[in-house]
Coordinates of C-alpha atoms in Angstrom, one line a residue:
M859 CA 346.9 137.6 166.9
G860 CA 344.7 138.1 170.0
G861 CA 344.7 141.9 171.6
L862 CA 342.6 143.9 174.7
L863 CA 340.4 146.1 174.3
S864 CA 339.4 148.7 177.4
S865 CA 337.4 147.0 179.1
G866 CA 335.0 150.4 179.8
K867 CA 334.1 149.5 183.3
P868 CA 335.4 152.5 185.5
R869 CA 335.5 152.6 189.8
R870 CA 332.0 153.2 190.5
A871 CA 331.3 156.4 191.8
P872 CA 329.8 156.0 196.0
R873 CA 326.1 155.8 196.8
S874 CA 325.4 158.8 198.2
T875 CA 327.5 160.6 195.4
R876 CA 325.2 158.5 193.1
A877 CA 322.2 159.5 194.8
A878 CA 323.1 163.5 195.4
R879 CA 324.1 163.2 191.3
L880 CA 320.6 161.7 190.1
V881 CA 318.9 164.3 192.8
L882 CA 320.1 167.1 191.2
R883 CA 319.6 165.6 187.7
L884 CA 316.3 165.4 188.4
A885 CA 315.2 168.8 189.9
R886 CA 315.9 170.3 186.9
L887 CA 314.2 167.9 184.3
A888 CA 311.3 168.7 186.0
A889 CA 311.7 172.6 186.4
L890 CA 311.9 172.0 182.4
S891 CA 309.1 169.5 182.9
A892 CA 306.8 171.8 185.1
A893 CA 307.5 174.6 182.2
A894 CA 306.2 172.7 179.8
C895 CA 303.3 171.4 181.4
G896 CA 303.4 175.7 182.8
A897 CA 302.7 176.9 179.2
G898 CA 299.7 174.4 178.9
A899 CA 302.1 170.7 177.4
C900 CA 299.6 168.7 179.9
K901 CA 297.0 170.3 176.8
K902 CA 295.8 172.8 179.7
P903 CA 294.4 176.6 179.2
A904 CA 297.6 178.3 177.8
D905 CA 296.4 180.4 180.9
A906 CA 296.2 177.7 183.5
P907 CA 299.4 176.8 186.1
A908 CA 300.4 173.7 185.6
D909 CA 300.0 171.4 189.0
A910 CA 302.8 170.1 190.2
G911 CA 301.6 167.3 191.7
A912 CA 301.4 165.4 188.1
L913 CA 304.2 165.3 187.9
A914 CA 305.9 162.4 189.3
G915 CA 303.2 160.5 187.9
D916 CA 303.5 161.6 184.3
A917 CA 307.3 160.8 184.6
G918 CA 306.3 156.6 185.4
A919 CA 306.0 154.5 188.2
E920 CA 309.8 153.8 188.1
A921 CA 311.3 157.0 188.1
A922 CA 309.4 158.0 190.6
A923 CA 310.7 155.2 192.8
V924 CA 314.8 155.4 191.3
A925 CA 314.2 159.2 192.6
A926 CA 312.2 157.8 196.1
E927 CA 315.4 155.9 196.6
A928 CA 318.0 158.7 195.2
A929 CA 316.2 161.3 198.0
P930 CA 313.2 160.0 199.8
A931 CA 313.5 163.6 201.8
A932 CA 313.0 165.7 198.5
A933 CA 311.0 168.3 197.9
P934 CA 307.9 168.6 195.2
A935 CA 309.4 170.9 192.1
A936 CA 307.8 173.7 192.4
A937 CA 304.5 175.1 189.7
W938 CA 305.4 176.6 186.6
P939 CA 304.8 179.4 185.8
P940 CA 304.8 180.6 189.1
S941 CA 301.5 182.0 190.5
D942 CA 302.9 184.8 192.2
K943 CA 305.1 186.5 190.8
P944 CA 304.3 189.1 187.6
L945 CA 304.5 187.7 184.2
L946 CA 305.7 188.4 180.7
G947 CA 304.3 187.0 178.0
I948 CA 306.1 186.2 174.2
T949 CA 303.7 187.5 171.4
A950 CA 306.1 186.7 168.4
F951 CA 307.0 183.9 167.0
V952 CA 310.6 184.0 169.0
A953 CA 311.1 187.2 170.5
T954 CA 314.6 187.6 172.2
V955 CA 316.3 188.0 175.3
Y956 CA 319.2 190.6 176.1
K957 CA 322.3 190.2 178.5
E958 CA 321.2 193.9 179.6
P959 CA 319.1 196.1 178.3
R960 CA 319.6 197.7 175.1
D961 CA 319.8 195.3 172.0
T962 CA 323.2 195.9 171.4
S963 CA 324.3 193.8 174.3
K964 CA 325.2 190.2 174.2
K965 CA 322.1 187.5 173.6
L966 CA 321.9 185.4 176.2
G967 CA 319.4 183.1 174.0
Y968 CA 315.4 183.3 172.9
L969 CA 311.5 182.7 173.8
R970 CA 308.6 181.3 172.0
V971 CA 305.8 182.2 171.6
G972 CA 303.1 181.8 174.1
S973 CA 305.6 181.2 176.3
R974 CA 305.8 183.0 180.2
V975 CA 308.3 183.7 181.9
P976 CA 308.6 185.5 185.6
R977 CA 309.9 189.1 185.7
A978 CA 310.4 192.3 187.1
A979 CA 308.3 194.4 188.8
E980 CA 308.6 197.3 186.5
P981 CA 311.3 198.0 183.7
A982 CA 315.3 198.6 184.1
G983 CA 314.7 201.3 180.9
T984 CA 313.1 202.0 177.7
A985 CA 316.0 203.2 175.5
G986 CA 315.4 201.8 172.0
C987 CA 311.7 200.1 173.9
P988 CA 308.8 202.5 174.6
G989 CA 307.1 199.5 176.6
G990 CA 309.7 198.8 178.2
W991 CA 313.6 196.5 179.3
Y992 CA 312.2 194.3 181.6
A993 CA 314.5 192.2 183.8
I994 CA 313.3 187.8 183.3
E995 CA 314.6 184.9 185.4
P996 CA 316.6 184.0 185.5
R997 CA 318.8 186.7 183.9
G998 CA 318.5 189.0 181.5
F999 CA 316.3 191.3 179.9
L1000 CA 313.3 191.8 176.7
C1001 CA 311.6 194.0 174.7
V1002 CA 307.5 194.9 176.2
G1003 CA 306.2 195.1 172.6
E1004 CA 305.6 193.7 169.1
D1005 CA 307.8 190.2 170.3
A1006 CA 306.1 190.6 174.5
T1007 CA 303.2 191.9 176.3
L1008 CA 302.2 191.9 180.1
D1009 CA 299.1 191.5 178.6
L1010 CA 299.2 187.5 179.6
D1011 CA 295.1 187.7 178.1
D1012 CA 296.6 189.2 174.7
P1013 CA 294.8 185.8 171.5
I1014 CA 298.4 185.2 170.7
L1015 CA 299.0 183.7 173.9
K1016 CA 296.2 181.7 174.0
A1017 CA 296.6 181.4 170.5
A1018 CA 299.7 179.5 171.3
G1019 CA 299.0 176.5 172.7
P1020 CA 300.7 174.5 175.2
G1021 CA 304.4 174.9 174.2
P1022 CA 306.7 172.5 173.6
N1023 CA 306.6 169.1 175.4
L1024 CA 309.5 168.0 177.4
R1025 CA 308.5 165.2 178.8
S1026 CA 308.5 163.5 175.1
A1027 CA 310.8 162.3 172.8
L1028 CA 308.9 165.0 169.9
P1029 CA 308.8 168.1 171.7
Y1030 CA 305.8 168.2 168.9
R1031 CA 303.7 166.2 166.9
Y1032 CA 304.8 166.1 162.7
A1033 CA 304.3 166.0 159.4
F1034 CA 305.2 165.5 156.2
V1035 CA 304.2 167.0 152.8
R1036 CA 302.7 164.9 149.4
A1037 CA 302.2 167.8 147.7
V1038 CA 302.2 170.9 147.3
L1039 CA 300.1 173.6 149.7
P1040 CA 299.0 176.8 150.6
L1041 CA 299.7 177.5 154.1
Y1042 CA 296.5 179.7 155.1
L1043 CA 296.1 182.4 157.6
R1044 CA 292.3 181.0 157.9
V1045 CA 290.2 178.6 157.7
P1046 CA 289.4 179.1 153.5
T1047 CA 286.7 179.3 151.5
A1048 CA 285.3 175.7 149.5
E1049 CA 286.5 178.6 146.4
E1050 CA 289.0 180.3 148.1
Q1051 CA 291.1 176.6 147.7
R1052 CA 290.0 175.6 144.8
K1053 CA 291.5 179.1 143.3
S1054 CA 294.7 178.3 145.8
E1055 CA 295.1 174.3 145.1
F1056 CA 296.1 173.1 141.5
K1057 CA 293.7 170.4 140.3
L1058 CA 292.3 170.0 144.2
D1059 CA 288.7 168.7 143.7
E1060 CA 291.5 165.4 140.9
H1061 CA 293.0 165.5 144.9
L1062 CA 290.5 164.4 147.3
A1063 CA 288.6 162.1 145.4
W1064 CA 292.0 160.8 145.3
F1065 CA 292.8 161.1 148.9
E1066 CA 289.4 159.9 150.6
E1067 CA 290.1 156.1 148.2
N1068 CA 293.0 155.6 149.6
K1069 CA 292.6 157.6 153.2
A1070 CA 293.5 154.5 155.4
T1071 CA 296.3 153.2 153.5
V1072 CA 297.8 156.4 152.9
Q1073 CA 297.4 158.1 156.7
R1074 CA 298.6 155.7 158.4
V1075 CA 301.2 155.3 161.0
A1076 CA 303.8 152.9 162.4
L1077 CA 304.5 153.0 166.1
G1078 CA 307.2 155.7 166.4
A1079 CA 309.6 157.5 169.2
N1080 CA 306.6 158.9 171.4
D1081 CA 304.9 154.8 171.7
V1082 CA 308.5 154.6 173.9
P1083 CA 307.4 154.5 176.8
I1084 CA 310.6 156.8 179.0
D1085 CA 311.2 157.9 182.8
A1086 CA 311.7 162.4 183.4
R1087 CA 315.1 161.9 182.5
G1088 CA 314.4 160.8 179.3
V1089 CA 315.8 156.7 179.9
P1090 CA 313.4 154.3 178.3
L1091 CA 311.2 152.3 180.7
P1092 CA 313.7 148.4 181.3
G1093 CA 311.3 145.9 180.7
K1094 CA 308.3 147.9 179.0
R1095 CA 307.2 147.1 175.4
I1096 CA 306.2 150.1 172.6
G1097 CA 302.6 151.4 173.1
E1098 CA 302.8 150.2 176.7
L1099 CA 301.4 153.8 177.4
G1100 CA 299.0 152.8 180.3
L1101 CA 296.2 155.1 180.2
G1102 CA 297.8 156.5 177.6
K1103 CA 296.9 156.0 173.6
N1104 CA 299.9 155.2 171.3
S1105 CA 300.2 156.0 167.7
L1106 CA 298.2 152.7 166.4
E1107 CA 295.1 153.8 169.4
L1108 CA 295.6 158.0 167.0
G1109 CA 293.4 159.1 165.3
E1110 CA 294.0 161.4 162.7
G1111 CA 292.5 164.7 164.8
A1112 CA 296.0 163.7 167.2
L1113 CA 298.2 162.2 165.3
L1114 CA 298.0 165.6 163.6
G1115 CA 298.2 168.2 166.9
G1116 CA 294.8 168.0 168.7
E1117 CA 292.8 167.2 171.5
G1118 CA 290.9 164.3 169.5
E1119 CA 288.6 163.7 166.3
N1120 CA 286.7 166.3 166.3
D1121 CA 288.1 169.7 168.2
P1122 CA 286.7 172.8 166.7
I1123 CA 288.0 175.3 165.6
P1124 CA 290.3 177.4 167.4
F1125 CA 288.4 180.9 169.0
W1126 CA 291.0 183.1 166.9
L1127 CA 290.2 181.3 163.3
E1128 CA 285.9 182.1 164.5
G1129 CA 284.0 183.5 161.4
G1130 CA 286.6 182.5 158.9
K1131 CA 287.9 185.4 159.8
R1132 CA 291.9 186.1 161.6
R1133 CA 291.5 187.2 164.7
I1134 CA 295.6 187.6 164.9
R1135 CA 298.3 188.6 163.4
N1136 CA 300.0 186.5 160.9
I1137 CA 303.6 185.4 163.1
S1138 CA 305.4 184.0 160.3
D1139 CA 308.5 185.1 158.8
F1140 CA 306.8 185.0 154.9
K1141 CA 304.8 188.8 155.4
V1142 CA 301.6 189.2 153.3
P1143 CA 298.5 191.7 152.9
D1144 CA 296.0 191.8 155.6
Y1145 CA 293.5 190.2 153.2
A1146 CA 295.6 187.3 152.0
V1147 CA 294.5 184.1 152.3
F1148 CA 298.2 182.0 152.7
A1149 CA 301.2 183.1 153.4
D1150 CA 303.3 181.3 151.2
R1151 CA 303.0 177.3 150.1
A1152 CA 305.1 174.7 151.5
R1153 CA 307.2 172.2 148.4
R1154 CA 306.7 168.3 149.4
F1155 CA 308.9 166.6 151.7
T1156 CA 308.8 169.5 154.2
G1157 CA 308.3 168.9 157.6
L1158 CA 306.1 170.0 159.5
S1159 CA 305.5 170.7 163.2
L1160 CA 301.8 171.1 164.4
I1161 CA 300.2 172.1 167.5
G1162 CA 296.8 171.5 167.1
S1163 CA 293.6 170.1 164.1
F1164 CA 290.5 170.3 163.8
P1165 CA 287.8 169.4 160.6
T1166 CA 285.2 171.3 158.7
G1167 CA 282.2 171.3 157.1
P1168 CA 280.7 171.4 153.3
E1169 CA 281.4 175.4 152.8
S1170 CA 285.4 174.4 153.9
L1171 CA 285.1 171.1 151.7
N1172 CA 284.7 169.0 155.3
R1173 CA 288.4 168.7 154.8
R1174 CA 290.4 168.9 158.3
F1175 CA 293.7 171.0 159.2
A1176 CA 296.1 171.6 161.5
I1177 CA 297.5 174.1 163.1
T1178 CA 301.5 174.7 162.2
T1179 CA 304.0 175.9 165.4
D1180 CA 303.7 179.8 163.5
L1181 CA 299.9 179.8 164.3
R1182 CA 299.2 178.8 160.1
L1183 CA 296.9 176.3 158.4
A1184 CA 298.2 173.1 156.7
P1185 CA 295.6 171.2 154.8
A1186 CA 295.4 167.6 156.6
T1187 CA 295.0 165.9 153.2
K1188 CA 298.5 166.9 151.8
I1189 CA 300.2 165.9 154.6
K1190 CA 301.4 162.8 155.9
P1191 CA 301.5 162.3 160.3
D1192 CA 304.7 161.0 160.8
T1193 CA 305.9 159.6 164.5
G1194 CA 309.6 159.5 164.1
S1195 CA 312.1 155.6 165.1
P1196 CA 311.6 154.2 167.9
W1197 CA 315.3 153.5 167.9
H1198 CA 316.7 154.5 171.2
G1199 CA 320.5 153.5 172.6
V1200 CA 320.6 151.6 176.2
E1201 CA 321.1 152.8 179.8
L1202 CA 324.8 151.5 180.9
N1203 CA 325.2 150.0 184.2
D1204 CA 326.7 147.8 186.8
E1205 CA 325.3 144.6 184.7
L1206 CA 325.9 146.4 181.4
T1207 CA 328.6 148.3 180.7
L1208 CA 331.7 149.1 178.1
P1209 CA 333.0 147.4 176.3
L1210 CA 329.8 146.6 174.3
A1211 CA 328.1 146.2 170.4
F1212 CA 325.6 147.1 168.6
V1213 CA 324.7 145.0 165.2
R1214 CA 324.7 147.5 162.8
A1215 CA 324.5 145.0 159.2
R1216 CA 321.2 143.7 158.3
S1217 CA 322.3 140.5 157.8
A1218 CA 325.4 140.4 160.7
R1219 CA 325.7 136.6 162.1
D1220 CA 328.0 135.8 165.4
V1221 CA 331.4 133.9 164.6
E1222 CA 332.7 130.8 165.7
I1223 CA 336.9 130.7 165.8
E1224 CA 338.5 127.9 165.5
G1225 CA 342.0 128.4 164.8
D1226 CA 342.5 130.5 162.0
K1227 CA 339.5 129.8 160.6
A1228 CA 336.0 131.8 161.6
T1229 CA 333.1 130.1 161.2
P1230 CA 329.9 132.2 160.8
G1231 CA 327.1 131.0 163.2
K1232 CA 323.8 132.4 163.9
E1233 CA 321.7 135.0 162.2
L1234 CA 322.0 138.5 164.7
P1235 CA 319.1 140.8 165.5
F1236 CA 319.6 144.0 164.1
R1237 CA 321.8 146.8 166.5
E1238 CA 321.5 144.2 169.4
V1239 CA 323.6 145.2 171.8
I1240 CA 326.0 142.7 172.2
P1241 CA 328.3 142.9 175.6
L1242 CA 332.1 142.2 174.6
T1243 CA 335.1 140.5 176.9
G1244 CA 337.5 143.7 175.5
R1245 CA 338.9 140.2 173.5
M1246 CA 340.4 140.0 170.1
R1247 CA 341.3 138.4 167.1
R1248 CA 342.2 139.4 163.7
L1249 CA 341.6 136.8 160.8
E1250 CA 343.0 138.0 157.1
G1251 CA 343.3 141.6 157.8
V1252 CA 339.7 141.6 159.6
K1253 CA 338.9 142.6 163.6
Y1254 CA 336.7 139.7 165.2
Y1255 CA 336.1 140.5 168.7
R1256 CA 335.9 138.0 171.7
T1257 CA 331.4 137.8 173.2
K1258 CA 330.8 137.5 176.4
D1259 CA 329.0 134.2 175.4
Q1260 CA 332.1 133.2 173.9
R1261 CA 331.1 133.9 170.5
Y1262 CA 332.6 136.3 168.1
V1263 CA 331.3 138.6 166.1
S1264 CA 333.3 141.3 162.9
Q1265 CA 334.6 144.5 162.6
L1266 CA 332.2 145.1 158.9
D1267 CA 329.1 144.6 161.4
V1268 CA 329.0 145.7 164.7
G1269 CA 329.6 149.3 165.9
L1270 CA 332.2 149.3 169.6
A1271 CA 330.9 151.1 172.2
V1272 CA 334.6 151.3 174.6
A1273 CA 336.2 153.2 176.5
P1274 CA 339.4 155.1 175.4
S1275 CA 342.7 153.7 176.1
A1276 CA 343.9 157.5 177.4
W1277 CA 341.3 159.2 179.4
P1278 CA 340.4 162.7 177.9
Q1279 CA 341.2 166.0 180.2
V1280 CA 337.1 165.5 180.9
A1281 CA 337.3 163.3 182.1
E1282 CA 340.2 163.4 185.0
K1283 CA 337.9 166.5 186.1
G1284 CA 335.1 164.0 186.7
E1285 CA 333.1 166.2 185.0
K1286 CA 330.6 165.1 181.5
W1287 CA 331.2 165.1 178.3
I1288 CA 330.4 163.2 175.1
E1289 CA 332.2 161.1 173.0
V1290 CA 331.7 160.5 169.3
S1291 CA 333.3 157.5 167.1
I1292 CA 332.6 158.1 163.3
T1293 CA 334.5 154.8 162.2
H1294 CA 331.8 153.2 164.3
Q1295 CA 328.6 156.6 164.5
T1296 CA 328.2 155.7 168.1
L1297 CA 328.3 157.9 170.7
V1298 CA 329.1 157.6 174.4
L1299 CA 327.4 159.5 177.8
W1300 CA 330.2 160.2 180.7
E1301 CA 330.1 161.2 184.1
G1302 CA 333.9 162.0 185.1
K1303 CA 335.1 158.0 183.9
R1304 CA 331.0 156.2 184.3
P1305 CA 329.9 155.6 180.9
V1306 CA 326.0 156.5 181.3
Y1307 CA 324.2 155.5 178.4
A1308 CA 325.3 154.6 174.5
T1309 CA 324.2 154.7 171.8
L1310 CA 324.5 154.0 167.2
V1311 CA 324.4 158.1 165.8
S1312 CA 324.4 159.0 162.0
T1313 CA 326.9 161.6 161.1
G1314 CA 327.6 163.2 157.5
Q1315 CA 327.4 160.3 154.2
A1316 CA 331.8 161.2 153.7
G1317 CA 333.3 159.7 157.0
V1318 CA 336.5 160.7 157.8
A1319 CA 337.0 162.9 155.1
D1320 CA 337.7 166.6 155.0
P1321 CA 335.0 168.3 156.5
K1322 CA 336.6 171.3 154.7
T1323 CA 335.7 170.2 151.7
T1324 CA 332.6 166.9 152.2
T1325 CA 330.3 166.4 154.4
A1326 CA 332.0 164.3 157.0
T1327 CA 331.2 165.5 160.0
V1328 CA 334.6 167.9 161.6
R1329 CA 337.0 165.9 164.1
G1330 CA 338.1 167.3 167.9
I1331 CA 337.4 168.2 170.8
F1332 CA 334.4 171.1 171.7
R1333 CA 331.7 172.4 173.7
I1334 CA 328.7 172.7 173.5
R1335 CA 328.3 176.2 171.9
N1336 CA 324.0 177.2 172.4
K1337 CA 321.4 174.6 172.8
H1338 CA 317.5 174.7 171.6
I1339 CA 314.1 172.6 171.7
T1340 CA 314.3 173.6 168.6
A1341 CA 314.8 175.0 165.2
T1342 CA 313.9 175.0 161.4
M1343 CA 316.5 173.5 158.8
D1344 CA 317.1 172.9 154.8
S1345 CA 316.8 169.5 153.9
N1346 CA 320.9 169.8 154.3
E1347 CA 320.6 170.1 157.9
S1348 CA 321.9 173.7 157.7
S1349 CA 320.0 175.9 160.1
S1350 CA 320.3 179.6 160.5
V1351 CA 320.7 179.6 164.1
G1352 CA 324.2 177.4 164.0
G1353 CA 326.0 178.6 161.6
R1354 CA 329.2 181.3 161.3
P1355 CA 331.7 180.6 164.5
E1356 CA 329.6 184.0 165.8
T1357 CA 326.2 182.6 165.1
T1358 CA 324.7 182.2 168.8
A1359 CA 320.8 181.5 169.7
E1360 CA 318.9 184.3 168.8
A1361 CA 315.4 184.8 167.3
P1362 CA 315.5 181.9 163.8
S1363 CA 313.5 182.5 160.6
A1364 CA 309.9 180.9 161.5
S1365 CA 309.9 179.6 158.1
R1366 CA 312.9 178.5 156.1
G1367 CA 316.1 177.3 157.1
A1368 CA 318.9 179.5 156.0
K1369 CA 322.7 178.2 154.9
P1370 CA 325.5 178.8 157.5
D1371 CA 328.1 179.3 156.1
K1372 CA 331.1 176.2 157.4
G1373 CA 334.4 178.3 156.7
G1374 CA 334.9 176.0 154.0
P1375 CA 334.4 176.0 149.6
S1376 CA 331.6 173.0 149.9
K1377 CA 327.9 173.7 149.1
E1378 CA 326.6 174.6 152.5
R1379 CA 328.8 177.3 151.1
T1380 CA 325.7 179.0 148.4
K1381 CA 323.7 182.3 149.2
K1382 CA 321.0 180.6 147.7
P1383 CA 318.7 177.2 148.1
G1384 CA 319.8 175.0 145.1
A1385 CA 322.5 177.4 143.8
S1386 CA 325.2 176.1 142.1
A1387 CA 328.3 174.8 143.2
A1388 CA 330.5 175.3 140.1
A1389 CA 333.5 177.4 139.7
K1390 CA 333.2 181.2 139.0
P1391 CA 334.1 181.5 135.3
E1392 CA 336.8 184.2 133.6
A1393 CA 336.1 186.8 132.9
G1394 CA 334.1 187.9 129.5
Q1395 CA 333.1 184.5 129.7
K1396 CA 329.7 183.0 129.7
A1397 CA 328.6 180.3 132.5
V1398 CA 327.7 176.6 130.6
P1399 CA 326.0 174.8 133.2
R1400 CA 326.5 171.5 133.0
K1401 CA 324.3 168.4 132.8
G1402 CA 322.1 168.2 135.9
D1403 CA 324.2 171.4 137.7
G1404 CA 322.6 174.7 135.9
E1405 CA 322.7 177.9 137.2
Y1406 CA 319.9 178.7 139.5
G1407 CA 316.9 179.7 138.6
V1408 CA 317.7 179.8 135.4
T1409 CA 318.4 176.2 133.8
R1410 CA 317.4 175.6 137.5
R1411 CA 313.6 176.2 139.7
R1412 CA 314.2 177.6 142.2
G1413 CA 314.6 176.0 145.9
E1414 CA 314.6 173.2 143.4
G1415 CA 316.6 170.2 146.4
T1416 CA 315.9 172.2 149.3
Y1417 CA 313.2 171.6 151.7
A1418 CA 312.4 173.2 155.1
L1419 CA 312.3 170.4 158.6
K1420 CA 310.2 172.3 161.2
D1421 CA 311.2 172.8 164.1
V1422 CA 314.6 170.3 164.0
P1423 CA 313.8 168.7 168.3
Y1424 CA 316.8 169.4 170.2
I1425 CA 319.7 171.0 168.3
Q1426 CA 322.7 171.4 170.2
Y1427 CA 326.2 173.5 168.8
F1428 CA 329.4 173.1 169.3
A1429 CA 330.9 174.1 166.0
S1430 CA 329.8 176.1 163.5
G1431 CA 327.3 174.7 161.3
Y1432 CA 327.8 171.1 163.4
A1433 CA 325.7 170.6 165.9
L1434 CA 323.7 167.1 167.5
H1435 CA 320.1 166.6 166.6
A1436 CA 317.6 164.9 166.9
A1437 CA 316.0 163.3 163.4
Y1438 CA 312.6 162.7 162.6
W1439 CA 312.9 162.1 159.0
H1440 CA 315.4 158.8 158.9
D1441 CA 315.7 155.4 160.1
V1442 CA 319.1 154.8 159.1
F1443 CA 320.9 155.8 162.6
G1444 CA 324.7 153.2 162.6
T1445 CA 325.4 154.8 158.8
P1446 CA 327.2 157.4 158.0
R1447 CA 324.0 159.7 156.6
S1448 CA 324.1 163.4 157.2
H1449 CA 326.0 167.0 155.7
G1450 CA 328.1 166.8 159.0
C1451 CA 325.9 167.6 162.1
I1452 CA 325.5 164.5 163.5
N1453 CA 322.3 162.2 163.3
L1454 CA 320.3 160.8 166.4
A1455 CA 317.1 159.4 167.5
P1456 CA 314.7 161.3 169.2
I1457 CA 314.8 159.2 172.0
D1458 CA 318.8 160.3 172.4
A1459 CA 318.1 163.4 170.9
H1460 CA 315.7 163.7 174.4
R1461 CA 317.5 162.1 177.4
V1462 CA 321.0 163.9 175.3
F1463 CA 319.6 167.3 175.1
L1464 CA 318.0 166.4 179.3
W1465 CA 321.7 165.4 180.4
T1466 CA 323.9 168.4 178.9
D1467 CA 325.1 171.9 180.7
P1468 CA 323.8 173.9 181.5
P1469 CA 320.5 173.2 180.9
V1470 CA 317.3 175.4 178.6
P1471 CA 316.1 177.5 181.0
P1472 CA 311.4 176.7 181.9
G1473 CA 310.0 178.6 180.0
W1474 CA 312.7 179.7 177.1
H1475 CA 313.5 178.3 174.2
A1476 CA 317.2 178.3 173.2
I1477 CA 320.5 179.7 174.9
N1478 CA 323.5 180.0 173.8
T1479 CA 326.3 179.0 176.6
G1480 CA 329.4 180.2 178.9
E1481 CA 329.6 183.1 181.4
E1482 CA 326.3 184.0 181.7
L1483 CA 324.6 180.8 182.0
G1484 CA 327.2 178.4 181.8
D1485 CA 329.3 176.3 180.2
G1486 CA 328.4 173.7 177.6
T1487 CA 328.9 169.6 177.7
T1488 CA 332.5 168.8 176.5
I1489 CA 332.4 166.3 173.1
I1490 CA 335.0 164.7 171.5
I1491 CA 334.7 163.9 167.7
H1492 CA 336.8 161.1 166.3
E1493 CA 337.7 158.5 164.2

């Protein structure tokens, strides 16, 4: 029995239209890159303006050539932040932007500590904000006071450093906690460390003996050369970064966020004191040595690191994004998965298959007999003809080299049998197949990118009662460059339908209500999902379950994943986002979200609408900043 798949090779847009689209896209991405660079992502001082002329070189020669072909007369991107406008700086970990000059108006998004944005010369009012409500670009109002300042020499602005680097697949450096650690507020003395960390001397002896092994990294997401759109450069191998060093060439200091191996202690930590306030959401007295502990497996995002001397046990400390210190001996640097999808064009288009099984082989079919052939590389991309055979209930798809691949071994990316309305209108849209674990970016009826994803563990089961990903037609409701999630991939920024992009928790993820009786609805991390007993009856914990805080340790089974990159919520508690903690894309894995490899998440985030304005960290889509891109999720 034979069949025909949709060819997925729609009519290509005219060259002039494609060029215009590319010009707009590159201009937008240049502004985003300039925002990161202006905030210091180019490793300049935090108060130094970006060098706009460097952007084209950073994007790569190939990307520059494409841009030149499409728009030879395009003007260079302006430096960010602009030097000819008054600026406002963010001094809280996050600061919410409001539609009107009052904190009861609609929330448009938020900015992160250290960010600088153009503002109005005079405040629009002072109601509920003695420091004044200032209009910022491109729109909205911020309250000057504890969250924001007009003083661009404020030490918190300088301490916050560069901010997220939007030109890389991972916007920060990342590491995982290998042993429970205190998050220090200042450089601790040897005595303070021994008081704060159990059996520290034994740990330090173990680390010294095993450091070369336990701190070893592999080439990862930031080692794949990409262009200004976030697209991997063809013909470039992983680790080929030109003058830049790849992860195998970097030392521990740079892998943990520093410039190099011997960065000095930051000015705000000199002399064993802390010269700025604690901006994390874990509040402690001013005399406290540390603010909270990070448990094992926690993912940390880092913006710097520095070594110390004998007075601090010669330990290195890494600086987290909320300006706390993690001892480097208790964290392992991580580089994320280097996996990524493929850009589609005239030479490579739909239909195609991604090899999802490690032992897959192609197949030769003669009559009604299927004979296994050569082994297929894991995650290889295989162009298909659109023809199909079915033998003994299994579908086999015809490849361009006249072989077949089994449906049991691959995930398909094909054009739909009927175009959705958004495609007919020529708009951008995202298609996700749960069965095939694939994602395709579309511009109208033209596919532009395809990759593997990891959707909810429960596959196509009921998302109200399981970890399955919700299905249907949605629009992106808010976009976050990064936000903290917990180990169930839940976050305080994307839960209930009325949830908007506002100041999230700086330290811990919060479980949102997904609208069903699943474990995500429990109010405390790790709380039992056991049924509530009848009145007068005593709860009897099930084996392996237990009562939170009584027979089950507080926080058991949960830990924070700091600064999960490129989050795009499309439904209550469901988002597209990068997963820097696994590399099983192509297999259902998540608690309901759609996990992407960092390179793919970065590519999708930059491509979707509306763009996050320069200097902002997150936005809510809608009337003020633009409608979100459509996402269609089906079996």
